[in-house]
Structure formats: structure tokens, C-alpha cells
Coordinates of C-alpha atoms and ligand atoms in Angstrom, one line a residue:
X1 CA -12.1 -9.6 -4.6
X2 CA -11.0 -9.6 -0.9
X3 CA -11.5 -6.4 1.0
X4 CA -10.6 -5.7 4.6
X5 CA -7.6 -5.2 6.9
X6 CA -5.8 -6.2 10.0
X7 CA -8.3 -6.7 12.8
X8 CA -7.1 -6.6 16.4
X9 CA -10.2 -7.3 18.5
X10 CA -8.0 -8.3 21.4
X11 CA -7.4 -4.5 21.9
X12 CA -11.1 -3.8 22.4
X13 CA -13.9 -4.8 24.8
X14 CA -16.3 -7.4 23.3
X15 CA -19.2 -5.0 22.7
X16 CA -17.1 -3.1 20.2
X17 CA -16.7 -6.3 18.1
X18 CA -20.4 -6.2 17.3
X19 CA -20.1 -2.6 16.1
X20 CA -17.1 -3.8 14.1
X21 CA -18.9 -6.5 12.2
X22 CA -21.9 -4.2 11.5
X23 CA -19.5 -1.5 10.1
X24 CA -17.6 -4.2 8.2
X25 CA -20.8 -5.2 6.5
X26 CA -21.5 -1.6 5.7
X27 CA -18.1 -1.3 4.1
X28 CA -18.4 -4.6 2.3
X29 CA -15.5 -6.0 4.1
X30 CA -15.2 -9.8 3.5
X31 CA -11.8 -10.7 4.8
X32 CA -9.9 -9.7 8.0
X33 CA -6.4 -10.6 9.1
X34 CA -6.7 -11.7 12.6
X35 CA -4.2 -12.4 15.4
X36 CA -1.0 -10.9 13.9
X37 CA 0.2 -9.7 17.3
X38 CA -1.9 -11.8 19.6
X39 CA 0.7 -14.2 21.1
X40 CA 0.2 -12.7 24.6
X41 CA -3.6 -12.8 24.3
X42 CA -3.5 -16.4 23.1
X43 CA -0.9 -17.5 25.6
X44 CA -0.7 -15.0 28.5
X45 CA 1.6 -17.1 30.5
X46 CA 3.9 -20.1 29.9
X47 CA 1.4 -22.8 30.8
X48 CA -1.8 -21.0 29.9
X49 CA -3.7 -20.9 26.6
X50 CA -6.7 -18.5 26.1
X51 CA -8.7 -19.5 23.0
X52 CA -12.1 -18.3 24.1
X53 CA -11.9 -14.8 22.7
X54 CA -10.6 -16.1 19.3
X55 CA -13.3 -18.7 19.1
X56 CA -15.9 -16.1 19.7
X57 CA -14.4 -13.6 17.2
X58 CA -14.1 -16.3 14.5
X59 CA -17.7 -17.4 15.0
X60 CA -19.0 -13.8 15.0
X61 CA -17.2 -13.0 11.8
X62 CA -18.4 -16.2 10.2
X63 CA -22.0 -15.4 11.2
X64 CA -21.6 -12.1 9.4
X65 CA -20.1 -13.6 6.2
X66 CA -16.6 -12.3 6.9
X67 CA -13.7 -14.6 6.2
X68 CA -10.5 -14.8 8.1
X69 CA -6.9 -14.6 7.2
X70 CA -5.6 -16.2 10.4
X71 CA -2.1 -15.2 11.5
X72 CA 0.5 -17.0 13.5
X73 CA 1.6 -14.4 16.1
X74 CA 5.3 -15.2 15.9
X75 CA 6.4 -11.6 15.1
X76 CA 6.0 -10.4 18.6
X77 CA 6.9 -12.8 21.5
X78 CA 5.4 -11.7 24.9
X79 CA 7.5 -10.5 27.8
X80 CA 7.2 -13.9 29.6
X81 CA 8.8 -15.6 26.6
X82 CA 11.9 -13.4 26.6
X83 CA 12.2 -13.7 30.3
X84 CA 12.0 -17.5 30.1
X85 CA 14.3 -17.7 27.1
X86 CA 16.6 -14.6 27.2
X87 CA 18.7 -16.2 24.4
X88 CA 15.8 -15.6 22.0
X89 CA 16.0 -11.8 22.3
X90 CA 17.6 -10.0 19.4
X91 CA 21.3 -9.0 19.6
X92 CA 22.4 -5.9 17.6
X93 CA 25.6 -5.7 15.6
X94 CA 27.4 -4.0 18.5
X95 CA 26.4 -6.7 20.9
X96 CA 23.5 -5.1 22.8
X97 CA 20.8 -7.5 23.7
X98 CA 17.4 -5.9 23.1
X99 CA 14.6 -6.3 25.5
X100 CA 10.8 -6.8 25.1
X101 CA 8.5 -3.7 25.2
X102 CA 8.3 -3.2 21.4
X103 CA 7.8 -5.9 18.7
X104 CA 9.9 -8.1 16.4
X105 CA 12.3 -8.8 19.2
X106 CA 13.3 -12.4 18.5
X107 CA 16.1 -14.3 17.1
X108 CA 15.0 -16.5 14.2
X109 CA 17.9 -18.9 14.8
X110 CA 17.2 -19.4 18.5
X111 CA 16.0 -23.0 19.1
X112 CA 13.4 -22.1 21.8
X113 CA 11.9 -19.5 19.5
X114 CA 11.7 -21.9 16.6
X115 CA 10.1 -24.5 18.8
X116 CA 7.6 -22.0 20.1
X117 CA 6.8 -20.9 16.5
X118 CA 6.1 -24.4 15.4
X119 CA 4.0 -25.1 18.5
X120 CA 1.9 -22.0 17.8
X121 CA 1.4 -22.9 14.2
X122 CA 0.4 -26.5 15.0
X123 CA -2.0 -25.5 17.8
X124 CA -3.7 -23.0 15.6
X125 CA -3.9 -25.4 12.7
X126 CA -5.4 -28.0 14.9
X127 CA -7.9 -25.7 16.5
X128 CA -9.0 -23.6 13.6
X129 CA -7.9 -25.5 10.5
X130 CA -11.5 -26.6 9.9
X131 CA -13.3 -23.4 10.9
X132 CA -15.6 -22.3 8.1
X133 CA -14.4 -18.7 8.4
X134 CA -10.8 -19.6 7.6
X135 CA -9.8 -18.4 4.1
X136 CA -6.0 -18.4 4.4
X137 CA -3.1 -18.4 6.8
X138 CA -0.8 -15.4 7.4
X139 CA 2.5 -16.6 8.9
X140 CA 4.3 -14.1 11.0
X141 CA 4.5 -10.4 9.9
X142 CA 6.9 -8.6 7.7
X143 CA 10.0 -10.8 8.1
X144 CA 13.1 -8.6 8.5
X145 CA 14.6 -8.8 11.9
X146 CA 18.4 -9.0 12.1
X147 CA 20.1 -10.7 14.9
X148 CA 23.9 -11.2 15.6
X149 CA 23.9 -13.5 18.6
X150 CA 25.7 -16.8 19.0
X151 CA 22.8 -18.9 17.7
X152 CA 22.9 -16.8 14.5
X153 CA 26.7 -17.2 14.4
X154 CA 26.3 -21.0 14.5
X155 CA 23.6 -21.1 11.9
X156 CA 25.5 -18.7 9.6
X157 CA 28.6 -21.0 9.8
X158 CA 26.4 -24.0 8.8
X159 CA 24.9 -22.1 6.0
X160 CA 28.4 -21.0 4.8
X161 CA 29.7 -24.6 4.9
X162 CA 26.8 -25.6 2.7
X163 CA 27.4 -22.7 0.3
X164 CA 31.1 -22.7 0.0
X165 CA 32.1 -26.3 1.0
X166 CA 35.5 -25.7 2.4
X167 CA 37.3 -22.8 4.1
X168 CA 39.9 -22.4 1.3
X169 CA 37.0 -21.7 -1.1
X170 CA 35.4 -19.3 1.3
X171 CA 38.7 -17.4 1.9
X172 CA 39.1 -17.1 -1.9
X173 CA 35.6 -16.0 -2.6
X174 CA 35.6 -13.5 0.3
X175 CA 39.1 -12.3 -0.7
X176 CA 40.2 -12.6 3.0
X177 CA 43.8 -12.3 2.0
X178 CA 43.0 -8.5 2.1
X179 CA 43.5 -7.0 5.6
X180 CA 44.6 -10.4 7.0
X181 CA 41.1 -11.8 7.3
X182 CA 42.0 -15.4 6.4
X183 CA 40.0 -17.9 8.4
X184 CA 41.7 -21.1 9.7
X185 CA 38.6 -22.5 11.4
X186 CA 34.9 -22.2 10.8
X187 CA 34.4 -21.1 14.4
X188 CA 36.3 -17.9 13.7
X189 CA 33.6 -16.7 11.3
X190 CA 31.1 -14.2 12.8
X191 CA 28.0 -12.6 11.6
X192 CA 28.9 -9.0 10.5
X193 CA 29.1 -7.6 14.1
X194 CA 30.5 -4.1 14.7
X195 CA 34.0 -3.8 13.3
X196 CA 36.7 -1.2 13.7
X197 CA 36.5 -0.1 10.1
X198 CA 35.0 -1.3 6.8
X199 CA 33.6 -4.8 7.0
X200 CA 34.2 -7.4 4.3
X201 CA 31.6 -6.8 1.6
X202 CA 31.3 -10.4 0.5
X203 CA 30.7 -11.4 4.1
X204 CA 28.0 -8.7 4.5
X205 CA 26.3 -9.9 1.3
X206 CA 26.4 -13.6 2.3
X207 CA 24.9 -12.6 5.7
X208 CA 21.9 -11.1 4.0
X209 CA 21.5 -14.2 1.9
X210 CA 21.8 -16.3 5.0
X211 CA 19.2 -14.2 6.9
X212 CA 16.8 -14.6 3.9
X213 CA 17.2 -18.4 3.9
X214 CA 17.1 -18.6 7.7
X215 CA 13.8 -16.7 7.9
X216 CA 12.5 -18.6 4.9
X217 CA 13.1 -21.8 6.9
X218 CA 11.1 -20.3 9.8
X219 CA 8.3 -19.6 7.3
X220 CA 8.3 -23.0 5.6
X221 CA 8.3 -24.8 9.0
X222 CA 5.1 -23.1 9.9
X223 CA 3.7 -23.4 6.3
X224 CA 4.1 -27.1 6.3
X225 CA 2.2 -27.4 9.6
X226 CA -0.6 -25.2 8.2
X227 CA -0.9 -26.6 4.7
X228 CA -2.7 -29.8 5.6
X229 CA -5.7 -27.7 6.6
X230 CA -6.1 -27.1 2.8
X231 CA -6.0 -23.3 3.0
X232 CA -3.3 -21.2 1.2
X233 CA -0.4 -20.0 3.3
X234 CA 1.1 -16.6 2.9
X235 CA 3.2 -14.0 4.6
X236 CA 3.2 -10.2 4.0
X237 CA 6.4 -8.9 2.4
X238 CA 7.7 -5.6 3.7
X239 CA 9.6 -3.4 1.3
X240 CA 12.7 -1.7 2.6
X241 CA 16.4 -1.5 2.3
X242 CA 16.8 -3.3 5.6
X243 CA 14.7 -6.3 4.6
X244 CA 16.9 -9.3 4.0
X245 CA 14.3 -11.2 1.9
X246 CA 15.2 -12.6 -1.5
X247 CA 11.7 -12.1 -3.0
X248 CA 12.2 -14.3 -6.0
X249 CA 13.1 -17.3 -3.8
X250 CA 10.3 -16.6 -1.2
X251 CA 7.7 -16.2 -3.9
X252 CA 8.2 -19.8 -4.9
X253 CA 7.4 -20.9 -1.3
X254 CA 4.3 -19.0 -0.5
X255 CA 0.9 -20.1 -1.9
X256 CA -0.1 -16.4 -2.4
X257 CA 2.3 -13.5 -2.7
X258 CA 1.3 -10.7 -0.3
X259 CA 2.8 -7.2 -0.2
X260 CA 2.5 -4.2 2.0
X261 CA 2.5 -0.9 0.3
X262 CA 3.3 2.3 2.2
X263 CA 4.1 4.8 -0.6
X264 CA 5.5 8.2 -0.1
X265 CA 6.2 10.9 -2.7
X266 CA 4.2 10.2 -5.9
X267 CA 1.9 7.6 -4.5
X268 CA 0.5 6.4 -7.8
X269 CA 4.0 5.8 -9.2
X270 CA 5.2 4.1 -6.0
X271 CA 2.2 1.9 -5.8
X272 CA 2.5 0.9 -9.4
X273 CA 6.1 0.0 -8.6
X274 CA 5.3 -2.3 -5.7
X275 CA 2.3 -3.8 -7.5
X276 CA 4.4 -4.6 -10.6
X277 CA 7.0 -6.2 -8.3
X278 CA 4.4 -8.3 -6.5
X279 CA 2.8 -9.4 -9.8
X280 CA 6.3 -10.3 -11.2
X281 CA 7.4 -12.2 -8.0
X282 CA 4.1 -14.1 -8.1
X283 CA 5.0 -15.2 -11.7
X284 CA 1.4 -16.1 -12.6
X285 CA 0.3 -17.2 -9.1
X286 CA -2.2 -15.1 -7.3
X287 CA -1.0 -12.1 -5.3
X288 CA -2.7 -9.6 -2.9
X289 CA -2.1 -6.2 -1.5
X290 CA -2.1 -7.2 2.2
X291 CA -1.6 -3.8 3.9
X292 CA -1.8 -0.1 3.0
X293 CA -2.7 2.9 5.0
X294 CA -6.3 4.1 5.1
X295 CA -6.3 7.5 3.6
X296 CA -3.0 8.9 4.9
X297 CA 0.6 9.0 3.8
X298 CA 3.3 8.2 6.3
X299 CA 6.3 10.5 5.6
X300 CA 9.4 10.4 7.8
X301 CA 8.3 13.5 9.8
X302 CA 4.6 13.6 9.6
X303 CA 1.4 11.7 8.7
X304 CA -0.3 13.5 5.9
X305 CA -3.9 13.2 4.9
X306 CA -4.5 12.2 1.3
X307 CA -6.8 14.1 -1.0
X308 CA -10.4 12.8 -1.5
X309 CA -10.4 9.8 -3.9
X310 CA -6.7 9.2 -3.6
X311 CA -7.2 6.0 -1.6
X312 CA -9.3 4.5 -4.4
X313 CA -6.9 5.6 -7.0
X314 CA -3.8 3.8 -5.6
X315 CA -5.9 0.7 -4.6
X316 CA -7.1 0.4 -8.1
X317 CA -3.5 0.5 -9.3
X318 CA -3.0 -2.8 -7.4
X319 CA -6.2 -4.3 -8.6
X320 CA -5.5 -3.4 -12.2
X321 CA -2.3 -5.3 -11.9
X322 CA -4.0 -8.4 -10.7
X323 CA -4.2 -8.1 -6.9
X324 CA -7.0 -10.4 -5.7
X325 CA -7.8 -8.0 -2.8
X326 CA -7.3 -4.7 -1.1
X327 CA -6.4 -4.9 2.5
X328 CA -5.4 -2.3 5.1
X329 CA -3.5 -1.8 8.3
X330 CA -5.7 -1.7 10.2
X331 CA -9.5 -2.0 10.7
X332 CA -10.0 0.2 13.8
X333 CA -7.4 2.8 14.8
X334 CA -5.9 1.8 18.2
X335 CA -6.7 3.8 21.3
X336 CA -3.2 3.4 22.8
X337 CA 0.1 1.6 22.2
X338 CA 3.0 2.4 19.9
X339 CA 0.9 2.8 16.8
X340 CA -2.0 4.7 18.2
X341 CA -1.5 7.5 15.7
X342 CA -1.5 5.1 12.7
X343 CA -4.6 5.4 10.7
X344 CA -7.5 2.9 10.6
X345 CA -10.3 2.2 8.3
X346 CA -12.4 3.3 11.2
X347 CA -10.6 6.3 12.7
X348 CA -10.8 7.3 16.3
X349 CA -13.7 9.6 15.6
X350 CA -15.7 6.6 14.3
X351 CA -17.6 5.9 11.1
X352 CA -18.9 9.4 10.6
X353 CA -15.6 10.5 9.0
X354 CA -14.3 11.1 5.5
X355 CA -12.0 8.1 5.9
X356 CA -14.8 5.6 6.7
X357 CA -17.0 7.0 4.0
X358 CA -14.2 6.6 1.5
X359 CA -13.6 3.1 2.8
X360 CA -17.2 2.2 2.4
X361 CA -17.4 3.7 -1.1
X362 CA -14.3 1.7 -2.1
X363 CA -15.9 -1.5 -0.8
X364 CA -18.8 -0.8 -3.2
X365 CA -16.5 -0.1 -6.1
X366 CA -14.5 -3.2 -5.6
X367 CA -17.6 -5.4 -5.2
X368 CA -18.9 -4.1 -8.5
X369 CA -15.7 -4.4 -10.4
X370 CA -15.8 -6.7 -13.4
X371 CA -12.8 -9.1 -13.8
X372 CA -10.0 -7.6 -15.8
X373 CA -7.5 -9.2 -18.1
X374 CA -4.0 -9.5 -16.6
X375 CA -1.6 -7.0 -18.1
X376 CA 0.9 -8.4 -20.7
X377 CA 4.0 -6.2 -20.4
X378 CA 6.4 -5.8 -23.3
X379 CA 9.1 -4.3 -21.3
X380 CA 10.9 -5.8 -18.3
X381 CA 13.3 -4.3 -15.8
X382 CA 15.7 -6.6 -14.0
X383 CA 15.1 -6.7 -10.2
X384 CA 17.6 -8.5 -8.0
X385 CA 17.5 -8.1 -4.2
X386 CA 21.2 -9.2 -4.1
X387 CA 22.2 -6.2 -6.3
X388 CA 20.2 -3.9 -3.9
X389 CA 22.1 -5.3 -1.0
X390 CA 25.4 -5.1 -2.7
X391 CA 24.9 -1.4 -3.4
X392 CA 24.3 -0.8 0.3
X393 CA 27.8 -1.9 1.2
X394 CA 30.2 0.7 2.4
X395 CA 33.4 1.6 0.6
X396 CA 31.8 1.9 -2.9
X397 CA 33.3 4.4 -5.4
X398 CA 30.4 6.8 -4.8
X399 CA 27.9 7.1 -1.9
X400 CA 25.4 8.4 -4.4
X401 CA 24.9 5.0 -6.0
X402 CA 21.3 4.1 -5.4
X403 CA 20.0 0.8 -6.7
X404 CA 16.3 1.5 -5.9
X405 CA 16.4 4.8 -7.8
X406 CA 18.2 3.2 -10.7
X407 CA 15.4 0.6 -11.0
X408 CA 12.6 3.0 -10.2
X409 CA 13.6 5.6 -12.8
X410 CA 12.9 3.5 -15.9
X411 CA 9.8 2.0 -14.2
X412 CA 8.3 5.4 -13.4
X413 CA 9.0 6.7 -16.9
X414 CA 7.4 3.7 -18.6
X415 CA 4.5 3.9 -16.1
X416 CA 4.0 7.6 -17.0
X417 CA 4.0 6.7 -20.7
X418 CA 1.3 4.1 -20.1
X419 CA 3.3 0.9 -20.4
X420 CA 3.0 -2.0 -18.1
X421 CA 6.3 -3.3 -16.8
X422 CA 7.4 -6.7 -15.6
X423 CA 10.3 -7.3 -13.3
X424 CA 12.6 -10.2 -14.0
X425 CA 15.4 -12.0 -12.3
X426 CA 18.6 -11.8 -14.5
X427 CA 18.6 -15.6 -14.8
X428 CA 14.9 -15.8 -15.9
X429 CA 13.6 -16.3 -19.4
X430 CA 13.9 -12.8 -21.0
X431 CA 12.4 -13.8 -24.4
X432 CA 8.8 -12.6 -23.8
X433 CA 9.9 -8.9 -23.7
X434 CA 10.7 -6.5 -26.5
X435 CA 13.0 -4.6 -24.2
X436 CA 14.9 -5.7 -21.1
X437 CA 16.4 -2.9 -18.9
X438 CA 19.3 -3.8 -16.6
X439 CA 19.9 -1.0 -14.1
X440 CA 23.1 -0.9 -12.0
X441 CA 23.3 -4.7 -11.5
X442 CA 26.7 -4.7 -9.8
X443 CA 27.1 -8.4 -9.0
X444 CA 26.2 -10.8 -11.8
X445 CA 26.5 -14.6 -12.0
X446 CA 28.0 -16.3 -15.0
X447 CA 24.6 -17.8 -15.7
X448 CA 23.0 -14.3 -15.7
X449 CA 25.7 -12.9 -17.9
X450 CA 25.2 -15.8 -20.4
X451 CA 21.4 -15.3 -20.2
X452 CA 21.8 -11.6 -21.2
X453 CA 24.4 -12.4 -23.9
X454 CA 22.1 -15.0 -25.4
X455 CA 19.2 -12.6 -25.7
X456 CA 18.2 -11.5 -29.2
X457 CA 15.8 -8.7 -28.3
X458 CA 16.8 -5.3 -27.2
X459 CA 18.7 -4.8 -23.9
X460 CA 19.6 -1.6 -22.2
X461 CA 22.1 -1.9 -19.4
X462 CA 23.1 1.0 -17.2
X463 CA 26.2 2.0 -15.3
X464 CA 28.1 -0.1 -12.7
X465 CA 26.6 -3.3 -13.9
X466 CA 28.2 -6.7 -14.4
X467 CA 31.3 -5.4 -12.6
X468 CA 31.7 -8.3 -10.1
X469 CA 30.7 -11.9 -9.8
X470 CA 28.2 -13.0 -7.2
X471 CA 30.9 -13.0 -4.5
X472 CA 31.6 -9.4 -5.3
X473 CA 35.0 -10.2 -6.9
X474 CA 35.7 -7.8 -9.7
X475 CA 35.4 -9.3 -13.2
X476 CA 38.9 -8.2 -14.3
X477 CA 39.5 -6.6 -17.6
X478 CA 36.1 -4.8 -17.8
X479 CA 35.1 -6.5 -21.0
X480 CA 31.4 -6.6 -21.9
X481 CA 31.5 -8.5 -25.3
X482 CA 27.7 -8.7 -25.5
X483 CA 27.7 -4.9 -25.6
X484 CA 30.8 -4.5 -27.8
X485 CA 32.6 -2.4 -25.2
X486 CA 35.2 -2.6 -22.4
X487 CA 34.8 -0.4 -19.3
X488 CA 38.3 1.0 -18.6
X489 CA 37.5 3.1 -15.6
X490 CA 34.6 4.2 -13.3
X491 CA 34.5 8.0 -12.8
X492 CA 31.8 9.1 -10.3
X493 CA 30.7 12.7 -11.1
X494 CA 30.7 15.5 -8.5
X495 CA 29.0 17.9 -10.9
X496 CA 26.6 17.3 -13.8
X497 CA 28.0 17.3 -17.3
X498 CA 26.4 18.3 -20.6
X499 CA 26.3 15.4 -23.1
X500 CA 26.7 15.8 -26.9
X501 CA 22.9 15.8 -27.4
X502 CA 22.5 18.7 -25.0
X503 CA 21.1 16.6 -22.1
X504 CA 22.5 16.5 -18.6
X505 CA 24.5 13.6 -17.1
X506 CA 25.0 13.2 -13.4
X507 CA 26.2 11.0 -10.6
X508 CA 28.5 8.6 -12.6
X509 CA 30.5 8.3 -15.7
X510 CA 32.8 5.6 -17.2
X511 CA 35.6 5.5 -19.6
X512 CA 34.4 3.1 -22.4
X513 CA 36.6 1.6 -25.1
X514 CA 34.5 0.7 -28.2
X515 CA 35.0 -2.9 -29.4
X516 CA 32.4 -3.1 -32.1
X517 CA 29.9 -0.8 -30.5
X518 CA 29.2 2.7 -31.7
X519 CA 28.9 5.8 -29.6
X520 CA 25.4 7.2 -29.7
X521 CA 25.9 10.1 -27.3
X522 CA 29.3 11.3 -26.0
X523 CA 30.8 13.1 -23.0
X524 CA 32.2 16.7 -23.4
X525 CA 35.6 15.2 -24.2
X526 CA 34.1 13.2 -27.1
X527 CA 34.3 9.8 -25.3
X528 CA 31.3 7.4 -25.4
X529 CA 28.5 7.9 -22.8
X530 CA 25.7 5.9 -24.5
X531 CA 26.7 3.0 -26.8
X532 CA 24.9 0.7 -29.1
X533 CA 26.0 -2.7 -30.4
X534 CA 23.3 -4.2 -32.6
X535 CA 20.4 -4.6 -30.2
X536 CA 22.3 -4.0 -27.0
X537 CA 22.7 -0.6 -25.5
X538 CA 24.9 0.6 -22.6
X539 CA 24.3 3.7 -20.7
X540 CA 27.3 4.7 -18.5
X541 CA 25.7 7.7 -16.7
X542 CA 22.6 8.8 -15.0
X543 CA 20.2 10.7 -17.4
X544 CA 17.6 13.2 -16.4
X545 CA 14.0 11.8 -16.5
X546 CA 13.4 13.7 -19.7
X547 CA 16.4 12.3 -21.5
X548 CA 15.9 8.8 -20.2
X549 CA 12.2 8.9 -21.3
X550 CA 13.3 10.0 -24.8
X551 CA 15.8 7.1 -24.9
X552 CA 13.1 4.6 -23.9
X553 CA 10.6 6.0 -26.4
X554 CA 13.2 5.6 -29.2
X555 CA 14.1 2.1 -28.1
X556 CA 10.5 1.0 -28.0
X557 CA 9.7 2.6 -31.3
X558 CA 13.0 1.2 -32.7
X559 CA 13.6 4.6 -34.1
X560 CA 17.3 5.0 -33.3
Ligands
LIG1 C1 3.5 -2.6 8.8 C2 3.1 -3.6 9.8 C3 1.9 -3.3 10.6 C4 1.9 -1.9 11.0 C5 2.0 -1.0 9.8 C6 1.9 0.4 10.2 O1 3.1 -2.8 7.6 O2 3.0 -4.9 9.2 O3 1.9 -4.2 11.7 O4 3.0 -1.7 11.8 O5 3.2 -1.3 9.2 O6 1.5 1.2 9.2

């Protein structure tokens, strides 16, 4: 079991490093993530490399039995780099070129940035690939930077040519006949920069897909330079609505799936959600909790301390679900800089603190933990990053549609009821599960539709699903033969309604024509709200947690 966190010794005088390793040993830390943001320390000026400090840190850690997850520092180019290559600085959707002074200010499509990234990876591989402290490689940090510059425009067009083949197909798939958006030349196509009014939703979705592939290419270029060292290569996934990463695709390319978990609200439920996603993305490969906060909760307005023992509780949620380690951001809280108020395993007040005592106790607990069998979930929930992105488009019939909540609701209810949950891609093998839940899966490919239709076990699909193809073109007619129904109309709700079983429906409703299915629960006007067709169920509205839990219990007990 790996235990440790991001370690940024370049922020501290060397005598502190000796305190660090002594404290790490006390806390049973055995892995640190080193060098995530150390580009300017490694290469302070264009022609100058400074390896001495890193050599000494690696040796010191090794002498103390601590392994290293060595990062390529490409997530934060130094000021000199942006000055030398201004075309590598991020451009926002409204055309502003950002400047250095923060982090993540790069354009993943800029040739100079890509060259520099490859150079950094190969220099590190050559110098440290054989170091005995090296356990794994950590490429970059939390991929997710959007850029809209001309380099991106060129790369986007190349990606679109490969995806759509010719312009006529692209025009058709993007429905560019609407609002006179027809393209007559590839050069006319732009990344979704600021527009006068609603942008084209298919273009917006394709741009996220492109960004995911483009960043993945940046990752695999570095991975392929690092792999010959024989150590696993990973990158830490961030989880947020802005992150254009298709996790299923990326998980195939990393040697080890790594996730960062910064829960808010019900921390145990949130952590279980992220851990179940990570385990599912890994698909049997190892996975690791790469970052979490040491003893605090970051809420939008304030950092809240967590009650004693809470840190161990959420960490064990990950471990129970198969994480091969528990890592934090960061080892020692920074004295200054933009994240000086972010917590550390060693807080500003030092080791004589509740946080450090809890960290050390957790180190003991993890070291003594016997291996646990991997959970074998009987229920799966469909997770599709593309559906999340599609429901973030503007111009939808309701602004209250929330993909994440639609997915989280059944997950948290199953978690509360003590079930383990797997997430699946809609085109994956669904046969291992007794029940497959498909929440608000707006776009669906023909292959995914056929996959669902071929399923013999129970399926519960919820509202605003399977409405469009993968290009966001509506599947006309609204027929869902596998569910024995046709959706005639979508009717978002302004106010909650009471259903025939006395429970409350909110957010959304649909007019459903029964074509073989039976109505199990109805709206006040007697029309179907929840339908059943053999083993397939369709829920056209949002239920309260209590009512949804009751439905899930019945489906799992097969008692309907
Ligand atoms: C992210 C980043 C870290 C740090 C933490 C702060 O997970 O990867 O570099 O910014 O958040 O909690």
C-alpha cells in the first residue's frame, strides 16, 4: 500500500528536507510525488539545467526507504518559456491571451510546448530512469486546460477531417444548415470561440472530444519516452465539469489509473463515487488515489476542518474499493504562493498538530491492513463523459438538467444501501450485472442502443436518454422499442407533481405512449411516468431519494 503525497522540496531550504524524511518515516510514508511544478527549478533559464537539488532529494529519499513518483513538470511552464514562445500561452474563448504568473498556462497544440514537453520527459527518463528510488512516473498534472488559439484551430480541423472525412458529412452531422453555418472550406472552422448567440452544440461537443484526444496525445508522447525505463506511467485525473477528458479512453492508455478526490458535501458518498469511477475506469488494472486534502474540506467559500477520524474514513473508502495507495496534496503546507492556505500532511504549525497525528495514525493503519478481496458489484450505472458534456450545452429544454446529479443519485442510494456499484460505458459488456441503470444519457450511438436492446437482465433508463445520436441530432419519432414506449414530448417541470403512488416528481416529465409497456406509476392526469416492459424500465421524471431508493430496492429484489 503506497502512502504519501505531493512533495515540493524546491520550495524549502535543504535543512527542512531532513526534517521531512524523518517525519515521513514517522508517518510511514513510502511514496512521494516529486517535481510536479518544478520546471523552473529544473530549468531556470533557456540554456540552463539544474539537476543537483533533484539528485540530492532522490538520494535522500532512497536512503530513507521512500520511493518516488517522479513527475514531468509540463503543467506549469516558467515565465521565460512563455516569453520565448508567446504562442504557447493559452488563449481564452474571447481571444484574450493569458500570461504567466499562475499555472496551467500552455497550449497543448503549440509545437514549441509539445517539443519542450518531450524534451523534459526524455531528459528525466535518461537521468533518473534507473534511480533505485523511482517507483513510477507522473506525467503532467490534472489535464484540463482549454485553449482557442490558431494552433488549436489547425489541430481541431485535422481532427475533424479524420473524424468526419469530408465537409459535406461534417455539415450534415453538425446540422450547419441551421442559422446559415454551412462550411465551404475547412479553414473556416474555428474552435468554439466567443459567438454572438448560442453556439453550435455538435461543434461544442466535438471540441471537447478533440481536446481530450489532443491532450491524450501529449500524454502518450511523454509516456512512450518514459516507458522504456520499465516503471509504470500515470497521470492524475481531475474530476470537474470543465475537464475535457474521456476517462474510458484515457484509462486504456495509462499503466495505472490515478484520481484526485476533493469531495464536498457528504464526503463519504462523494469519495465512494470517485473511487467507484476510478475502479471502473481501471477495468481490472491497478488504480490509486493520487491526491486528497489532509484533514480539511474545500468548499467554494471556505476551507472547513474535518472531524477527527474523518480523514481515515474517506481514505478507507478508496482502499476498500481497491486503491493501491492513499496520497495527498501535499506533504508540507507551503509558506507562500497561491496555495499557501491549502492544507498539508504537515501543517504550518508543524508535526505537533491534530492533522499530523491523524496522518501518522493513518500510516500505521494502512501498513497493518490485510489485503482485501476486490468488490464484485451486481449493479452498474452507465457513465459517459460525452453525455456529461452534452448536458452542459446551452439551449437545452431545461437549465435544471444535471448529468452528474442524475448519475450520482442512484449511486449514492445504492451506496447507502450497502451495495457496491460499477460504472460502465454504454457500449461495454453489460452481462455481469443484475441491474444496469442508464441516467439521462442524451446522446447515444447506434452501437450503444443495440447493446442496451440486446441485454437480457434488468435495465432502468431515466429521462432525456437516447434522444439524439452521437452528433446530437435528434432520433426522430421518439421510439424506444426496447422499452416498449414512444416519447412524444418532453415537458420540463416548473413545480413538483404528485405521482399516483403518492411520491413527488420534479424537474422533468415526458409524454409517453405505451407500445407494449405497462404504466407502473402515473402522473396526475393518468399518463405514464414509470413504465415497465419485461425487464426494462423507463423513468420519465426525477424522483425523490426516498422514492428512487424504494424503486431500486424493488428492482433488486425483483419484487415488482
Ligand atoms: C489539485 C492539484 C494540486 C493542488 C490541489 C489543491 O488537485 O493537482 O496541484 O492544486 O488541487 O488542493
